[in-house]
Short mmCIF file of C-alpha atoms in Angstrom, two decimals:
data_model
loop_
_atom_site.label_atom_id
_atom_site.label_comp_id
_atom_site.label_asym_id
_atom_site.label_seq_id
_atom_site.Cartn_x
_atom_site.Cartn_y
_atom_site.Cartn_z
CA MET A 94 -77.19 141.82 46.04
CA ALA A 95 -79.55 139.48 47.89
CA SER A 96 -78.54 136.61 45.62
CA LEU A 97 -74.87 137.40 46.14
CA TRP A 98 -75.29 137.04 49.90
CA LEU A 99 -77.38 133.91 49.33
CA LEU A 100 -74.65 132.23 47.31
CA LEU A 101 -71.99 133.29 49.79
CA GLY A 102 -74.23 131.83 52.49
CA LEU A 103 -74.27 128.50 50.66
CA PHE A 104 -70.48 128.42 50.98
CA LEU A 105 -70.37 129.47 54.61
CA CYS A 106 -73.45 128.07 56.33
CA SER A 107 -73.65 124.87 58.33
CA SER A 108 -75.71 121.90 57.20
CA ALA A 109 -78.58 122.95 59.49
CA GLU A 110 -78.94 126.14 57.47
CA ALA A 111 -78.19 124.65 54.06
CA GLY A 112 -79.75 125.97 50.89
CA LYS A 113 -81.17 124.34 47.77
CA LEU A 114 -79.15 124.85 44.61
CA LEU A 115 -80.14 123.85 41.07
CA VAL A 116 -77.23 123.40 38.65
CA ILE A 117 -77.68 123.20 34.87
CA PRO A 118 -74.19 123.12 33.34
CA SER A 119 -72.81 123.17 29.80
CA ASP A 120 -70.72 120.30 28.49
CA GLY A 121 -66.98 120.09 28.08
CA SER A 122 -64.59 122.52 29.73
CA HIS A 123 -67.55 124.61 30.93
CA TRP A 124 -68.63 121.78 33.24
CA LEU A 125 -65.08 120.84 34.24
CA GLY A 126 -64.52 124.37 35.50
CA MET A 127 -67.83 124.49 37.37
CA LYS A 128 -67.71 120.99 38.88
CA PRO A 129 -65.26 121.66 41.78
CA ILE A 130 -67.43 124.54 43.01
CA VAL A 131 -70.60 122.47 42.73
CA GLU A 132 -69.11 119.54 44.62
CA GLU A 133 -67.76 121.81 47.35
CA LEU A 134 -71.19 123.36 47.84
CA GLY A 135 -72.63 119.86 48.22
CA ARG A 136 -69.86 118.80 50.60
CA ARG A 137 -70.75 121.69 52.88
CA GLY A 138 -74.24 120.35 53.38
CA ASN A 139 -76.24 122.19 50.73
CA GLN A 140 -78.81 120.29 48.70
CA VAL A 141 -77.34 120.44 45.19
CA VAL A 142 -79.27 119.02 42.23
CA VAL A 143 -77.39 118.78 38.91
CA VAL A 144 -79.50 118.31 35.77
CA ILE A 145 -77.69 116.91 32.72
CA PRO A 146 -78.60 115.14 29.45
CA GLU A 147 -78.33 111.34 29.22
CA ALA A 148 -75.64 111.68 26.53
CA SER A 149 -72.72 114.07 27.00
CA LEU A 150 -68.97 114.36 26.52
CA SER A 151 -67.89 114.94 30.10
CA MET A 152 -70.89 115.30 32.43
CA GLY A 153 -71.94 112.58 34.85
CA PRO A 154 -72.65 111.95 38.54
CA SER A 155 -70.56 114.13 40.86
CA GLU A 156 -69.75 113.89 44.54
CA HIS A 157 -72.09 115.25 47.24
CA THR A 158 -74.82 116.05 44.70
CA THR A 159 -78.03 114.58 43.29
CA THR A 160 -77.94 114.03 39.53
CA LEU A 161 -81.07 114.08 37.38
CA THR A 162 -80.93 113.18 33.68
CA TYR A 163 -83.25 113.71 30.75
CA PRO A 164 -83.38 111.97 27.35
CA VAL A 165 -81.96 113.62 24.23
CA ASN A 166 -82.21 112.68 20.57
CA TYR A 167 -78.54 111.78 20.10
CA THR A 168 -75.94 109.38 21.47
CA LYS A 169 -72.53 110.19 22.91
CA ALA A 170 -70.85 108.77 19.78
CA GLU A 171 -72.97 110.97 17.52
CA LEU A 172 -72.18 113.95 19.72
CA GLU A 173 -68.42 113.32 19.51
CA VAL A 174 -68.53 113.10 15.71
CA SER A 175 -70.71 116.18 15.41
CA ILE A 176 -68.55 118.30 17.74
CA ALA A 177 -65.37 117.22 15.92
CA ASP A 178 -66.90 118.20 12.56
CA GLU A 179 -68.10 121.55 13.87
CA PHE A 180 -64.75 122.49 15.40
CA ASN A 181 -62.90 121.34 12.29
CA THR A 182 -65.12 123.73 10.34
CA ILE A 183 -64.17 126.60 12.65
CA LEU A 184 -60.45 125.76 12.64
CA SER A 185 -60.32 125.47 8.83
CA ILE A 186 -61.61 129.02 8.28
CA ASP A 187 -59.13 131.49 6.79
CA ILE A 188 -58.44 134.43 9.13
CA SER A 189 -55.66 136.10 7.18
CA THR A 190 -57.57 139.39 6.73
CA ASP A 191 -59.98 141.44 8.81
CA LEU A 192 -62.82 140.57 6.41
CA ALA A 193 -61.98 136.87 6.70
CA LYS A 194 -62.00 137.16 10.51
CA PHE A 195 -65.46 138.72 10.37
CA GLN A 196 -66.71 135.94 8.08
CA ALA A 197 -65.19 133.39 10.47
CA PHE A 198 -67.10 135.04 13.32
CA ILE A 199 -70.43 134.74 11.47
CA ILE A 200 -69.78 131.09 10.56
CA SER A 201 -68.78 130.33 14.16
CA LEU A 202 -72.10 131.75 15.37
CA GLU A 203 -73.96 129.39 13.03
CA VAL A 204 -71.95 126.38 14.19
CA LEU A 205 -72.33 127.22 17.88
CA GLN A 206 -76.04 127.86 17.44
CA MET A 207 -76.53 124.22 16.47
CA PHE A 208 -74.48 123.06 19.45
CA ILE A 209 -76.08 125.14 22.20
CA LEU A 210 -79.64 124.19 21.21
CA ARG A 211 -79.13 120.44 21.44
CA ASN A 212 -80.38 120.15 25.00
CA ALA A 213 -82.87 123.02 25.26
CA GLU A 214 -85.94 121.18 24.00
CA GLY A 215 -84.95 117.92 25.74
CA LEU A 216 -85.17 119.52 29.20
CA LEU A 217 -87.61 122.40 28.79
CA PHE A 218 -90.28 120.32 26.99
CA ASN A 219 -89.96 117.49 29.54
CA LYS A 220 -93.07 118.34 31.60
CA ASP A 221 -92.50 115.66 34.25
CA LEU A 222 -88.94 116.75 34.99
CA MET A 223 -89.80 120.46 34.97
CA LYS A 224 -92.66 119.79 37.43
CA LYS A 225 -90.25 117.84 39.65
CA LEU A 226 -87.82 120.77 39.62
CA GLN A 227 -90.63 123.11 40.67
CA GLU A 228 -91.39 120.90 43.65
CA TYR A 229 -87.83 121.28 44.96
CA ASN A 230 -88.41 125.01 45.63
CA PHE A 231 -84.79 125.91 44.84
CA ASP A 232 -83.22 129.03 46.33
CA VAL A 233 -81.01 129.76 43.33
CA ILE A 234 -79.83 128.33 39.99
CA LEU A 235 -76.19 128.14 38.92
CA THR A 236 -75.77 127.75 35.17
CA ASP A 237 -73.49 128.51 32.25
CA PRO A 238 -75.12 130.92 29.77
CA PHE A 239 -73.13 129.37 26.90
CA GLU A 240 -76.23 127.21 26.54
CA PRO A 241 -79.62 128.94 26.90
CA VAL A 242 -81.34 126.00 28.59
CA GLY A 243 -80.31 126.92 32.13
CA ALA A 244 -81.24 130.58 31.81
CA ILE A 245 -84.71 129.70 30.46
CA ALA A 246 -85.23 127.09 33.19
CA GLY A 247 -84.32 129.60 35.90
CA GLU A 248 -86.78 132.13 34.48
CA TYR A 249 -89.51 129.48 34.28
CA LEU A 250 -88.90 128.43 37.90
CA SER A 251 -88.77 132.09 39.04
CA ILE A 252 -85.54 131.69 41.01
CA PRO A 253 -82.48 133.99 41.12
CA ALA A 254 -79.91 133.12 38.45
CA VAL A 255 -76.15 133.01 38.93
CA TYR A 256 -74.20 132.69 35.68
CA MET A 257 -70.67 131.33 35.38
CA LEU A 258 -68.97 131.85 32.06
CA ILE A 259 -65.61 132.19 30.38
CA ASN A 260 -66.42 134.27 27.29
CA HIS A 261 -69.59 134.31 25.22
CA PRO A 262 -69.33 134.33 21.41
CA CYS A 263 -71.69 137.29 20.93
CA GLY A 264 -70.91 139.01 24.25
CA VAL A 265 -74.38 138.56 25.67
CA ASP A 266 -73.06 139.28 29.17
CA THR A 267 -72.10 142.77 28.08
CA LEU A 268 -75.38 143.38 26.23
CA SER A 269 -77.75 142.00 28.84
CA SER A 270 -76.03 143.76 31.75
CA GLN A 271 -75.67 147.02 29.77
CA CYS A 272 -72.02 146.96 30.71
CA PRO A 273 -69.91 149.67 29.00
CA ALA A 274 -67.56 148.27 26.36
CA PRO A 275 -65.74 151.16 24.67
CA ALA A 276 -64.83 150.11 21.15
CA SER A 277 -61.70 152.23 21.37
CA TYR A 278 -59.96 149.76 23.66
CA VAL A 279 -62.16 146.69 24.32
CA PRO A 280 -61.44 144.30 21.40
CA GLN A 281 -64.33 142.21 20.14
CA ALA A 282 -64.11 138.41 19.99
CA PHE A 283 -62.47 136.87 16.93
CA THR A 284 -60.85 140.17 15.89
CA HIS A 285 -57.49 139.15 17.37
CA PHE A 286 -56.94 142.81 18.26
CA THR A 287 -55.26 144.01 21.43
CA ASP A 288 -56.14 146.96 23.62
CA ARG A 289 -53.66 149.03 21.59
CA MET A 290 -55.35 149.38 18.20
CA ASN A 291 -54.49 151.63 15.28
CA LEU A 292 -57.12 153.74 13.54
CA TRP A 293 -58.10 151.00 11.08
CA GLN A 294 -58.43 148.40 13.83
CA ARG A 295 -60.49 150.78 15.97
CA SER A 296 -62.80 151.36 13.00
CA VAL A 297 -63.23 147.63 12.42
CA ASN A 298 -63.77 147.07 16.14
CA LEU A 299 -66.43 149.83 16.20
CA VAL A 300 -68.34 148.16 13.36
CA ARG A 301 -68.16 144.83 15.17
CA THR A 302 -69.41 146.48 18.38
CA LEU A 303 -72.38 148.01 16.54
CA LEU A 304 -73.20 144.62 14.98
CA GLN A 305 -72.99 142.77 18.30
CA PRO A 306 -76.75 143.01 19.11
CA MET A 307 -77.62 141.58 15.68
CA ALA A 308 -75.10 138.77 16.18
CA CYS A 309 -76.77 137.81 19.47
CA GLU A 310 -80.21 138.06 17.88
CA ARG A 311 -79.09 135.76 15.08
CA MET A 312 -77.43 133.29 17.41
CA PHE A 313 -80.39 133.11 19.82
CA ALA A 314 -83.19 133.17 17.23
CA ARG A 315 -84.35 129.61 17.95
CA ALA A 316 -83.64 129.94 21.68
CA ASP A 317 -85.90 133.01 21.80
CA GLU A 318 -88.69 130.96 20.21
CA ILE A 319 -88.25 128.17 22.76
CA ALA A 320 -88.18 130.66 25.64
CA SER A 321 -91.38 132.34 24.40
CA HIS A 322 -93.08 128.95 24.13
CA VAL A 323 -92.02 127.78 27.59
CA LEU A 324 -92.73 131.07 29.35
CA GLN A 325 -95.98 131.68 27.43
CA ARG A 326 -94.93 135.24 26.58
CA LYS A 327 -92.65 136.97 24.13
CA ALA A 328 -89.13 136.62 25.52
CA SER A 329 -85.53 136.89 24.42
CA MET A 330 -82.31 135.54 25.88
CA VAL A 331 -80.84 139.04 26.26
CA GLU A 332 -83.92 140.11 28.24
CA ILE A 333 -83.86 136.96 30.41
CA MET A 334 -80.15 137.31 31.19
CA SER A 335 -80.58 141.00 32.00
CA ARG A 336 -82.13 139.87 35.30
CA ALA A 337 -79.03 137.90 36.34
CA ALA A 338 -78.39 138.21 40.06
CA LEU A 339 -74.68 137.52 39.73
CA TRP A 340 -72.09 136.85 37.03
CA PHE A 341 -69.06 134.72 37.87
CA LEU A 342 -66.43 135.50 35.20
CA ARG A 343 -63.87 132.73 34.86
CA PHE A 344 -60.97 134.98 33.92
CA ASP A 345 -58.99 137.88 35.30
CA PHE A 346 -57.11 140.83 33.91
CA ALA A 347 -53.82 138.98 34.14
CA VAL A 348 -54.75 137.13 30.93
CA GLU A 349 -57.59 139.29 29.53
CA PHE A 350 -57.51 142.87 28.32
CA PRO A 351 -58.93 145.20 31.01
CA ARG A 352 -62.51 146.29 30.45
CA PRO A 353 -65.34 147.70 32.55
CA VAL A 354 -67.44 145.31 34.65
CA MET A 355 -70.75 145.79 36.43
CA PRO A 356 -71.23 145.63 40.24
CA ASN A 357 -72.78 142.15 40.01
CA MET A 358 -69.83 140.77 38.02
CA VAL A 359 -67.17 138.92 40.01
CA MET A 360 -63.95 137.71 38.40
CA ILE A 361 -63.03 134.33 39.88
CA GLY A 362 -60.20 133.35 37.53
CA ALA A 363 -59.74 129.79 36.33
CA THR A 364 -60.91 126.85 38.45
CA VAL A 365 -58.98 123.62 38.80
CA SER A 366 -60.89 120.58 37.54
CA GLN A 367 -58.47 117.95 38.87
CA LYS A 368 -56.87 117.35 42.23
CA LEU A 369 -53.35 118.73 42.30
CA LYS A 370 -50.49 116.31 42.82
CA PRO A 371 -47.81 117.15 45.39
CA LEU A 372 -44.61 118.61 44.02
CA SER A 373 -41.79 116.14 43.48
CA GLN A 374 -38.91 116.23 45.93
CA VAL A 375 -35.99 117.84 44.09
CA SER A 376 -32.62 118.14 45.73
CA LEU A 377 -31.08 121.60 45.90
CA TYR A 378 -27.65 120.05 45.74
CA CYS A 379 -25.91 118.85 42.62
#
């Protein structure tokens, strides 16, 4: 709860009482949804430091913030080709049967595993940058757990972590927070089920729910190794994320099937990544 009040304080306080916020975002729509919040926090006088890779699809300097970059072993052009190939692989998978949907889920985990680990070593093994981040003495870190790099960095810096996510492929938010997810009416990702399932669908959904911890373990295998190396102790992403101070969930039950949430989970809905244009003047008369 202390971190919840801290983050609310960052929104409300004057510049004389401003806080220090570290932001480690994920690329693409993840960053576009987070960016307006980050810029608003900076506009209100908080010291906001955004850490991004030198090559990315959509990330770059933002208003009212300080941007730090770190080198990675790929270019933007290589990233665009790689992402296109990976998503084409996912979209080409047959999902005509429940078994095919399960196979598609496993393949998707493999594809996403390659994507989310691109930046982890680039930042976490950069001793000079990590030392510089320590010297800032941040109050809190805001990151997207789609990529493990931010969660590991927050644990290394020993600062409260606030996660902002849409949906995670293996449901790590549910696992790490020990949030109830009854298989009878909470459909698993990639099943394409609704909250009104027949007996067969409930059975399939139950199996998927039981396999969820193994799916996360498989997806985060390399990330767990990196975390253990950086933290100098045996660590796992589920364990690290279990200490989240606050979860910002970028959806609401108007578009998602209702499910239980924990006290530190706040549904914020979608965020607008572009400035809205005024409505056109339309005459009411023919």
